[in-house]
PDB file of C-alpha atoms and ligand atoms in Angstrom:
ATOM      1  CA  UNK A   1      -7.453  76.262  30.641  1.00 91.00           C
ATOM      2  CA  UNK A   2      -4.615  75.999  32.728  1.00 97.00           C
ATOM      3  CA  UNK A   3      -2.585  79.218  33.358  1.00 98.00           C
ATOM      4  CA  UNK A   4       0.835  80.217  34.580  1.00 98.00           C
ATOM      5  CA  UNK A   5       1.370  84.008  35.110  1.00 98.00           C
ATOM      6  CA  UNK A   6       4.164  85.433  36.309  1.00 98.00           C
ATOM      7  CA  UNK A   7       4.480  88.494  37.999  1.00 98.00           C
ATOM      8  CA  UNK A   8       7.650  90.257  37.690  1.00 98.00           C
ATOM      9  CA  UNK A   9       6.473  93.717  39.662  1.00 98.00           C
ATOM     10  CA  UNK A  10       8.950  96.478  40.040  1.00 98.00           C
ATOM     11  CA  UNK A  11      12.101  94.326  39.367  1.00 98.00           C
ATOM     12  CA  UNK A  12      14.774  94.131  36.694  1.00 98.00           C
ATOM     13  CA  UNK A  13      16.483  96.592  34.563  1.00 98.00           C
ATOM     14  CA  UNK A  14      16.186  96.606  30.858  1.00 98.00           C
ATOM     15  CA  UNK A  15      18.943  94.183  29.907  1.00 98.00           C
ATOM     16  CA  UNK A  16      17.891  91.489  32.415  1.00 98.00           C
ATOM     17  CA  UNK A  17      14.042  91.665  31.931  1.00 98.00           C
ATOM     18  CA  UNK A  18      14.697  91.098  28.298  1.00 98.00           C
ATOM     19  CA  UNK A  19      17.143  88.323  28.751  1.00 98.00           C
ATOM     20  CA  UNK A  20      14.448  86.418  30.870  1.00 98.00           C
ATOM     21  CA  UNK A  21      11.675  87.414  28.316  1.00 98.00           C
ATOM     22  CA  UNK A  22      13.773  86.324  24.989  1.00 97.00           C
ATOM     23  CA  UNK A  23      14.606  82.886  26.682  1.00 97.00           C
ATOM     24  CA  UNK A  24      11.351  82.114  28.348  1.00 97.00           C
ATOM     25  CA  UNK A  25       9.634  83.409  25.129  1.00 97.00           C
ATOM     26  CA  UNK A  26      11.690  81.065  22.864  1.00 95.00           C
ATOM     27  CA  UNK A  27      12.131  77.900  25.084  1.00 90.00           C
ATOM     28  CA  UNK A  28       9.030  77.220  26.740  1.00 89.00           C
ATOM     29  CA  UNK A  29       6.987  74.867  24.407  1.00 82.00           C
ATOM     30  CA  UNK A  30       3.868  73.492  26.385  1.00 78.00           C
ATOM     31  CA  UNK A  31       1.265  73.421  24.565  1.00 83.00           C
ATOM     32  CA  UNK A  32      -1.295  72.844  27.798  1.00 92.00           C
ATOM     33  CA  UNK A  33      -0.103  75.900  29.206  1.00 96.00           C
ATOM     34  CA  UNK A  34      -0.933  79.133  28.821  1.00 97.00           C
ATOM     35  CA  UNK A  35       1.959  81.469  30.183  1.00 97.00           C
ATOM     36  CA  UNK A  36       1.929  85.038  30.959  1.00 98.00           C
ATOM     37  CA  UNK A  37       4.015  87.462  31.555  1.00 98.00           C
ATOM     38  CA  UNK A  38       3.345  90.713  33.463  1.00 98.00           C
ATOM     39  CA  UNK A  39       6.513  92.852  32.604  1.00 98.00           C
ATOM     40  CA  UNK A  40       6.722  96.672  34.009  1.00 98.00           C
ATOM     41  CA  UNK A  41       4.905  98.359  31.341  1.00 98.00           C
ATOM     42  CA  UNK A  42       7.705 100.316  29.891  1.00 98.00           C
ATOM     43  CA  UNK A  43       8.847  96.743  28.352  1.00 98.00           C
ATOM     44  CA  UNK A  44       5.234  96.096  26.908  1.00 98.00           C
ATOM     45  CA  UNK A  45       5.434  97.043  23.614  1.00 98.00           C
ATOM     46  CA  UNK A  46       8.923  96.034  22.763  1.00 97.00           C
ATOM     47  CA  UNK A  47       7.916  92.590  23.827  1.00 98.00           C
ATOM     48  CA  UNK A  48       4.544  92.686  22.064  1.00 97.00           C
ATOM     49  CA  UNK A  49       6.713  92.683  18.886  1.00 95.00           C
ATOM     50  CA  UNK A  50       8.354  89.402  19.431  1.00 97.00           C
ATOM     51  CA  UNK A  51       5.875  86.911  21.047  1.00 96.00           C
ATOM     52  CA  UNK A  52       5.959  83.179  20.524  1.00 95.00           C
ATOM     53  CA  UNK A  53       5.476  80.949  23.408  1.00 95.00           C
ATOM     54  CA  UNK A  54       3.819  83.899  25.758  1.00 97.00           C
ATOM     55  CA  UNK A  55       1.231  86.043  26.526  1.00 97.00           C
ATOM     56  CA  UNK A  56       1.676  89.099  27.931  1.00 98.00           C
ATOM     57  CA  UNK A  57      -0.109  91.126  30.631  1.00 98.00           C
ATOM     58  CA  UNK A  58       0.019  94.762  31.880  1.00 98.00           C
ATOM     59  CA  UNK A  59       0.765  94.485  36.075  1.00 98.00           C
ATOM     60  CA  UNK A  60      -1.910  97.705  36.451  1.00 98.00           C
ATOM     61  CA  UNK A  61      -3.929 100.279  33.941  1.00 98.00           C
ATOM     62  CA  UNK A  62      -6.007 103.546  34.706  1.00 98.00           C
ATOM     63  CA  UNK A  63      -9.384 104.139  35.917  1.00 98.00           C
ATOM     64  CA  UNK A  64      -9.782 106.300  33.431  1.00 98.00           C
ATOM     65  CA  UNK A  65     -10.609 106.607  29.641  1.00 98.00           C
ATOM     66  CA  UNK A  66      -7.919 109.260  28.293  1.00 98.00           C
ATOM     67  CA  UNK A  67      -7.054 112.386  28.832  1.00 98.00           C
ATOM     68  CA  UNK A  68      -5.014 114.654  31.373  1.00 98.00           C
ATOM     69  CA  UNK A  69      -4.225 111.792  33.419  1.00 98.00           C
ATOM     70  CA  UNK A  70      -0.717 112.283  34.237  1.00 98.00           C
ATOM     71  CA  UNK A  71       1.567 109.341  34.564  1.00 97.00           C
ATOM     72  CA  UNK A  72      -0.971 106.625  33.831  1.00 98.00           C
ATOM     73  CA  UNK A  73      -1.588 104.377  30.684  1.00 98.00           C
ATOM     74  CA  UNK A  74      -4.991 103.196  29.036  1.00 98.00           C
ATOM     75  CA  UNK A  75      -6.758 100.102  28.372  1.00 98.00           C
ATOM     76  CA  UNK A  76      -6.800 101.316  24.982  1.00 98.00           C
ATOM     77  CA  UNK A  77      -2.951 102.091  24.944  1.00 98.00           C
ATOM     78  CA  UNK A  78      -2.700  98.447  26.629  1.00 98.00           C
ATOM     79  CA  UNK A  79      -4.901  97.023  23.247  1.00 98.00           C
ATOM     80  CA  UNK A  80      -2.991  99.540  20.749  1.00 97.00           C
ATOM     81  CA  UNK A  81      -0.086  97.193  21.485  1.00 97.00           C
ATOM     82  CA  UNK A  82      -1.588  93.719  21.486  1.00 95.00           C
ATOM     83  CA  UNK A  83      -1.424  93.405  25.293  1.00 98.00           C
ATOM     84  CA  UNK A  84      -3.743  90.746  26.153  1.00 98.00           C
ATOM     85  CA  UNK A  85      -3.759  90.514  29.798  1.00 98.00           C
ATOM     86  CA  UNK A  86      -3.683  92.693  32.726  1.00 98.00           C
ATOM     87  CA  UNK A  87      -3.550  92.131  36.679  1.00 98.00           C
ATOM     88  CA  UNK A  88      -6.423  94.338  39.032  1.00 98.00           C
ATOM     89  CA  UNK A  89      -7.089  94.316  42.304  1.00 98.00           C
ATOM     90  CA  UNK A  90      -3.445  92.960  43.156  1.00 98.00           C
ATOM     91  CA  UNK A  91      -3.212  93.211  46.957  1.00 97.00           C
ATOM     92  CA  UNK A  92      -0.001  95.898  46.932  1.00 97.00           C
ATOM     93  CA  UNK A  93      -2.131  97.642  44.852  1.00 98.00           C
ATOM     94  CA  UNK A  94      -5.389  97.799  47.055  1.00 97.00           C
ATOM     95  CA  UNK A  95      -2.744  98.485  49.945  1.00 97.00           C
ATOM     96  CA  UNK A  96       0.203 100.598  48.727  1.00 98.00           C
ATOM     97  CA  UNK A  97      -2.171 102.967  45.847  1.00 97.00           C
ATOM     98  CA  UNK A  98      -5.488 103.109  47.569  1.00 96.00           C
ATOM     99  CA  UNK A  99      -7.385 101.218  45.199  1.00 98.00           C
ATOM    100  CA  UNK A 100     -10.892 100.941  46.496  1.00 98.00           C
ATOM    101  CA  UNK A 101     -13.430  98.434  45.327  1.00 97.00           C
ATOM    102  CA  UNK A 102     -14.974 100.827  42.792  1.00 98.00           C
ATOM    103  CA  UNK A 103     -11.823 101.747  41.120  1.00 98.00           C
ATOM    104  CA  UNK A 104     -11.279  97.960  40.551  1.00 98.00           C
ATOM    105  CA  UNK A 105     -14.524  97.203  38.762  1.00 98.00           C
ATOM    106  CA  UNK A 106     -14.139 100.248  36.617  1.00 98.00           C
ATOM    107  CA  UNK A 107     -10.814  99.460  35.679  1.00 98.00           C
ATOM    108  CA  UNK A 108     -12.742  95.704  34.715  1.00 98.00           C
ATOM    109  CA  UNK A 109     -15.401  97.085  32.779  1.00 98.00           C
ATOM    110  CA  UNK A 110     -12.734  99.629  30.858  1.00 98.00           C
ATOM    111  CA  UNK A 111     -10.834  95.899  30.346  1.00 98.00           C
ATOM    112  CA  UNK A 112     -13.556  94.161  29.104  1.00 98.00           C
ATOM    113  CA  UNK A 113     -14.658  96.694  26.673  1.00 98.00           C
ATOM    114  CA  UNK A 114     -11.375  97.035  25.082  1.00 98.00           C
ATOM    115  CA  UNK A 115     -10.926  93.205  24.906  1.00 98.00           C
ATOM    116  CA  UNK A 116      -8.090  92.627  27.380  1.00 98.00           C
ATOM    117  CA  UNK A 117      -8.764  89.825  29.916  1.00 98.00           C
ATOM    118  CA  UNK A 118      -8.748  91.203  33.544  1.00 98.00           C
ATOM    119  CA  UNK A 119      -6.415  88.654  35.733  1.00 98.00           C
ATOM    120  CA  UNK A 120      -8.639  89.883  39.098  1.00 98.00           C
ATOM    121  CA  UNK A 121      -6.908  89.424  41.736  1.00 98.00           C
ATOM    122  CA  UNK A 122      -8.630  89.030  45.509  1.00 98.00           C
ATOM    123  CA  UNK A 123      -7.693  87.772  48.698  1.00 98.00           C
ATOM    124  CA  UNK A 124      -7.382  88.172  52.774  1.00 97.00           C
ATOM    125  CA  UNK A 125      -5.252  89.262  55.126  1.00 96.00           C
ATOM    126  CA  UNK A 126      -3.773  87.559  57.866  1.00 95.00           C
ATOM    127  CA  UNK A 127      -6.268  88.929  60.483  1.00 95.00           C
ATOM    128  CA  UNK A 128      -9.669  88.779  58.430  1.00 96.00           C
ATOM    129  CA  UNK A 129      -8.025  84.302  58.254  1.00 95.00           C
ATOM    130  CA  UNK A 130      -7.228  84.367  61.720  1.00 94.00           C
ATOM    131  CA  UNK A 131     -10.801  85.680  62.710  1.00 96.00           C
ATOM    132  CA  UNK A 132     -12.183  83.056  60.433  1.00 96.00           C
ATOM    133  CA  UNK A 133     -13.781  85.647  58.014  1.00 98.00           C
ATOM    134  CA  UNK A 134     -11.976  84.536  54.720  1.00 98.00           C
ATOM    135  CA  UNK A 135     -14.842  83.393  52.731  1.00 98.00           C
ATOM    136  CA  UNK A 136     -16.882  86.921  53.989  1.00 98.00           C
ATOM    137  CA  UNK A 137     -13.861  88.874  52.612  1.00 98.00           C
ATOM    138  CA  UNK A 138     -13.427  86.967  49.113  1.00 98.00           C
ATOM    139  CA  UNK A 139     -17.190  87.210  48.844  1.00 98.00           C
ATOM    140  CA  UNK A 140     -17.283  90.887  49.051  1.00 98.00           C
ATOM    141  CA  UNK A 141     -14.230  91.509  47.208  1.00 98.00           C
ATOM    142  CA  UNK A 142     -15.756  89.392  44.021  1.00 98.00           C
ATOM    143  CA  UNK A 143     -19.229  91.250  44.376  1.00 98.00           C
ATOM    144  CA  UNK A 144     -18.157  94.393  44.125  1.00 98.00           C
ATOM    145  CA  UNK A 145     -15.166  93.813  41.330  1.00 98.00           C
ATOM    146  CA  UNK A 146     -17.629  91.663  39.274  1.00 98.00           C
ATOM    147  CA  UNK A 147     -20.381  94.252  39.708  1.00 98.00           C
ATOM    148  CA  UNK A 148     -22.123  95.106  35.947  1.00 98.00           C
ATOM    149  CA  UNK A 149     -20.345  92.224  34.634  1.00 98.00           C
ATOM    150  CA  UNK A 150     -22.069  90.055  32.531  1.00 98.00           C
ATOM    151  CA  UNK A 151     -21.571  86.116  31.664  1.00 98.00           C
ATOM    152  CA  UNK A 152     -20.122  86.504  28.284  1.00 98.00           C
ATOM    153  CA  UNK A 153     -17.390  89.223  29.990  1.00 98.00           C
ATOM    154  CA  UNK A 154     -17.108  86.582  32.892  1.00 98.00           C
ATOM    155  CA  UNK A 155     -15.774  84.139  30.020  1.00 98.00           C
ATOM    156  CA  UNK A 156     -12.973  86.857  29.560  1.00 98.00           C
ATOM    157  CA  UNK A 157     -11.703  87.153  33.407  1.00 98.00           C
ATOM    158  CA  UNK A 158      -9.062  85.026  34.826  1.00 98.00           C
ATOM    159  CA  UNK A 159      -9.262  85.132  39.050  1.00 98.00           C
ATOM    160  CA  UNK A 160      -6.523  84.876  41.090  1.00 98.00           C
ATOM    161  CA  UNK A 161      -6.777  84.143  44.574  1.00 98.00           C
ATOM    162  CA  UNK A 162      -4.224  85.522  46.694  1.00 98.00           C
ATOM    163  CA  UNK A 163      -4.367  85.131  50.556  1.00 97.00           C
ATOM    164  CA  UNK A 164      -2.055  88.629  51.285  1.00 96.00           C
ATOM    165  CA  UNK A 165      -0.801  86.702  53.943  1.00 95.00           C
ATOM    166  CA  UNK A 166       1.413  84.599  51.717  1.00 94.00           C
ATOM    167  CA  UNK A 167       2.486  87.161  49.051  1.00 92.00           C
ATOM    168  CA  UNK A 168       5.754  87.661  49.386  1.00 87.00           C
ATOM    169  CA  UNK A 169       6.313  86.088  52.991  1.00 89.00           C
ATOM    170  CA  UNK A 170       7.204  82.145  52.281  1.00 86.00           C
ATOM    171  CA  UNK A 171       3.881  81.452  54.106  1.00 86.00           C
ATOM    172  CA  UNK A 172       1.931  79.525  51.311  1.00 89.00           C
ATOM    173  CA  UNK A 173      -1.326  78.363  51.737  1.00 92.00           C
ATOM    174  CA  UNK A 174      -1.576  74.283  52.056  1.00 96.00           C
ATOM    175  CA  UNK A 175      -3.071  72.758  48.569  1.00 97.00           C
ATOM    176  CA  UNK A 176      -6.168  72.363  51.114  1.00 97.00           C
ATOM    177  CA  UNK A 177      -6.505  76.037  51.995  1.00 97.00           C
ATOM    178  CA  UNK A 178      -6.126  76.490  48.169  1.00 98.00           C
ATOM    179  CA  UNK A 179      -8.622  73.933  47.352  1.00 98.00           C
ATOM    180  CA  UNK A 180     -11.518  74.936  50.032  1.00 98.00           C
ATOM    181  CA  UNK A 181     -10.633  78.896  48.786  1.00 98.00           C
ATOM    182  CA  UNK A 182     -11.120  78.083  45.060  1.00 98.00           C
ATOM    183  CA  UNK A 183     -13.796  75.561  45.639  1.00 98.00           C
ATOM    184  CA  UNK A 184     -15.844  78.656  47.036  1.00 98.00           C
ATOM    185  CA  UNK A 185     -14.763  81.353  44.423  1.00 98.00           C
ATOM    186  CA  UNK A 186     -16.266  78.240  42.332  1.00 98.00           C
ATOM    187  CA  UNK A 187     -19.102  78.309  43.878  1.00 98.00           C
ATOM    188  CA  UNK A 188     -19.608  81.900  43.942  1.00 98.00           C
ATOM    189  CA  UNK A 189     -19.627  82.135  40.252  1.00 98.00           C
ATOM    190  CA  UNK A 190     -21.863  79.564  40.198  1.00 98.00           C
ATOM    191  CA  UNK A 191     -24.242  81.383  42.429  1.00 98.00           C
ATOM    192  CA  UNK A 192     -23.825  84.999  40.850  1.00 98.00           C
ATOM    193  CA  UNK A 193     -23.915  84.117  37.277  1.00 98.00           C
ATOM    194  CA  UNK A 194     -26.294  81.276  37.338  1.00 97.00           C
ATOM    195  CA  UNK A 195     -24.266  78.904  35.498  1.00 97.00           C
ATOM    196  CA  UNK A 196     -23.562  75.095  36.266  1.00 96.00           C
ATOM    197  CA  UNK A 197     -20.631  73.375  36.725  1.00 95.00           C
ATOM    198  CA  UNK A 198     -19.402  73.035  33.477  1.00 95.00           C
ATOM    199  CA  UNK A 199     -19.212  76.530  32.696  1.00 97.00           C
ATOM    200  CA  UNK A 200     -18.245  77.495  36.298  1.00 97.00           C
ATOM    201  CA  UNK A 201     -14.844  75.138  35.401  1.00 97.00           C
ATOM    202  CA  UNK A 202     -13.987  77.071  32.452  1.00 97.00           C
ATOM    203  CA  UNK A 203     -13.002  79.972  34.511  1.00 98.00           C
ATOM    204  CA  UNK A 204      -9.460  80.159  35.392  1.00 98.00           C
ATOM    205  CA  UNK A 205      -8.637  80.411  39.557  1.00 98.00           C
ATOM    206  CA  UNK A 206      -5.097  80.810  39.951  1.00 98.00           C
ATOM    207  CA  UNK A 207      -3.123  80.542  43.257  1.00 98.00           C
ATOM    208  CA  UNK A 208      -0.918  82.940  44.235  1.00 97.00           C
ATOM    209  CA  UNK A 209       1.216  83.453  47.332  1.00 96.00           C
ATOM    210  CA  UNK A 210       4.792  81.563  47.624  1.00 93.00           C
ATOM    211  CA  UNK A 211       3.711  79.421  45.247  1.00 96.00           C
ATOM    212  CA  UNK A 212       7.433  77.991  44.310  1.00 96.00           C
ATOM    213  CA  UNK A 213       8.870  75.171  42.124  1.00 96.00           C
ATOM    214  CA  UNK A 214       8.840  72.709  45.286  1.00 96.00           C
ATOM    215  CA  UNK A 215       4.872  73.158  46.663  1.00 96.00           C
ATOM    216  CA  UNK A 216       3.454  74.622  43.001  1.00 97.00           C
ATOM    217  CA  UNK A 217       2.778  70.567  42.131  1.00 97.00           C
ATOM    218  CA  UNK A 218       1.248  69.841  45.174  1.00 98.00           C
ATOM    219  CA  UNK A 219      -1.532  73.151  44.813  1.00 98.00           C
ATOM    220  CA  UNK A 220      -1.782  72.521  41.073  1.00 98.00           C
ATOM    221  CA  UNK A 221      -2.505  68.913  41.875  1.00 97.00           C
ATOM    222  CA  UNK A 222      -6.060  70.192  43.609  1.00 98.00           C
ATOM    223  CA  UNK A 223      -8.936  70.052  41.438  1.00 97.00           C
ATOM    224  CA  UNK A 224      -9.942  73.533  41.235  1.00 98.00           C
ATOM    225  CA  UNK A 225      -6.739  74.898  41.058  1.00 98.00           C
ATOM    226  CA  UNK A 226      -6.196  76.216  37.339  1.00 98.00           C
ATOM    227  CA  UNK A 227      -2.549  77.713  37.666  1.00 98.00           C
ATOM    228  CA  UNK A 228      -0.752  79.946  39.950  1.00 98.00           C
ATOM    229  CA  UNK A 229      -0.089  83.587  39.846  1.00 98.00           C
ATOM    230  CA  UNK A 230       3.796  83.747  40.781  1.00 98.00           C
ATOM    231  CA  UNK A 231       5.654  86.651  42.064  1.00 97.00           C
ATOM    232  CA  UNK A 232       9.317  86.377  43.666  1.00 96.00           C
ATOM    233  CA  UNK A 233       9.855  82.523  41.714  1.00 97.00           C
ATOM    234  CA  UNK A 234       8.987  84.242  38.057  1.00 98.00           C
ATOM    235  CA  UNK A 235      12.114  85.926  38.251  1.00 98.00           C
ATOM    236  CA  UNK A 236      14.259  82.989  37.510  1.00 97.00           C
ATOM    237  CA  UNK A 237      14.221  81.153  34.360  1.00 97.00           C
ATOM    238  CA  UNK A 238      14.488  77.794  35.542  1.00 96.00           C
ATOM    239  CA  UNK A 239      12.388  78.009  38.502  1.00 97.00           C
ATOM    240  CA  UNK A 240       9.550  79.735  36.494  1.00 97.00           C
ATOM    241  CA  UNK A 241       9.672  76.869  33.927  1.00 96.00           C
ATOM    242  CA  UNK A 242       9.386  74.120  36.544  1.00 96.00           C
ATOM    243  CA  UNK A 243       6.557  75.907  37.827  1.00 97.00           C
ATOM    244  CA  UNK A 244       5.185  75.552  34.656  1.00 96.00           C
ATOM    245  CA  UNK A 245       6.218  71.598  34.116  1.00 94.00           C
ATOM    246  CA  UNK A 246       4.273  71.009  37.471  1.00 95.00           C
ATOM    247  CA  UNK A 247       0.625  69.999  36.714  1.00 92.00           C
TER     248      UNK A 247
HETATM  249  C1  LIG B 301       2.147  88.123  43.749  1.00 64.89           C
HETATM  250  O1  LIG B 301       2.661  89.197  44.029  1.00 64.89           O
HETATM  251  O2  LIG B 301       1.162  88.074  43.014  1.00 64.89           O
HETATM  252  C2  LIG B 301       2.734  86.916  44.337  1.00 64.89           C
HETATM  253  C3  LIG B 301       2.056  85.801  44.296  1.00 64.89           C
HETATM  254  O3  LIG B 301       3.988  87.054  44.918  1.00 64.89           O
HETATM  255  P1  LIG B 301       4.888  85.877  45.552  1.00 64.89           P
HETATM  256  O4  LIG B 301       4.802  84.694  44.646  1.00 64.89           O
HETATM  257  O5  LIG B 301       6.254  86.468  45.602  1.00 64.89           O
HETATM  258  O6  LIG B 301       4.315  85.587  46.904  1.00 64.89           O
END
């Protein structure tokens, strides 16, 4: 499956966010693509109402089950309202909300059981790359956020690898970075879940990082590259659908 998600973070006021939702929602026709959108969640469940031509995911949900929980929202609440998606382990949340390793896998699990596909995201920073420790890092980030998970819930999870280095900073990775990063997330699964190649490549690995309409060809292009995650160039209508246009 090949997957475009876009990540629209903290950004846009009502008006605007629904603008770009009603015309990527009613323009975008391809077929091959599966696009997502990860709206703030206050604009989940009007746009849950009108979908066509996109998914939609939540951009976080709580560790916990219900309850006096101030301020956070459910996996349950997320599947009350047909959300089918939702991003964990993104790297501003690891950083900027403390979430540890174990928060992440519950949050997984609490995914899985209520049927919404966790888009896990993992990645390194620029000093774990520069000491040459990237595969180390991915390794241990995927063993403990896949921990208790199954193969049939592995069918269910979309991974996005995101090098934190290029989130946000116009640094991407080159599609050979991308390739050699996904080829050994690929190979981890593989490993882990005991499963050959042809389930192993059923399992969407997105890019993200300053992944933009002028290099997202070029990383789509490599062969175990499924999509990108986008953040900053999902924002704009026509440079989100030319993301889209380029496998
Ligand atoms: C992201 O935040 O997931 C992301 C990939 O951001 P950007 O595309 O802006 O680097």
């Amino acid at each position: 499956m090949k997957v475009v998600a876009g990540n629209w973070k903290m950004n846009m006021n009502y008006k605007d966010a629904f603008a770009l939702f009603h015309s990527l929602n009613n323009r975008l026709n391809n077929n091959e693509v599966e696009v997502i959108l990860c709206p703030p969640s206050i604009y989940l469940s009007e746009f849950s109402n009108k979908l066509k031509n996109v998914k939609l995911a939540a951009q976080n949900v709580s560790s916990f089950e219900s309850g006096a929980y101030t301020g956070e929202i459910s996996a349950q609440m997320l599947k009350s309202i047909d959300v089918d998606y939702c991003l964990v382990g993104h790297s501003e949340r690891r950083a900027l909300f403390s979430d540890s390793s174990e928060v992440i896998n519950t949050k997984i699990h609490l995914l899985l059981e209520n049927e919404i596909s966790p888009i896990f995201c993992c990645g390194e920073s620029l000093s774990d790359r520069e000491s040459g420790i990237q595969n180390e890092i991915i390794h241990n980030q995927l063993e403990s956020g896949l921990n208790g998970i199954d193969l049939s819930q592995l069918k269910n999870c979309i991974i996005a690898y995101e090098p934190v280095w290029a989130i946000g900073t116009g640094l991407t990775a080159s599609s050979d970075q991308a390739q050699e990063m996904h080829f050994f997330i690929r190979n981890y699964l593989k490993t882990r879940f005991k499963i050959e190649n042809d389930i192993a490549s059923q399992i969407p690995i997105l890019y993200g990082g300053s992944c933009n309409a002028k290099n997202a060809s070029d990383i789509f292009s490599k062969n175990d590259v499924n999509g990108g995650l986008i953040g900053g160039a999902a924002l704009k209508e026509d440079t989100f659908s030319s993301i889209i246009q380029s496998f």
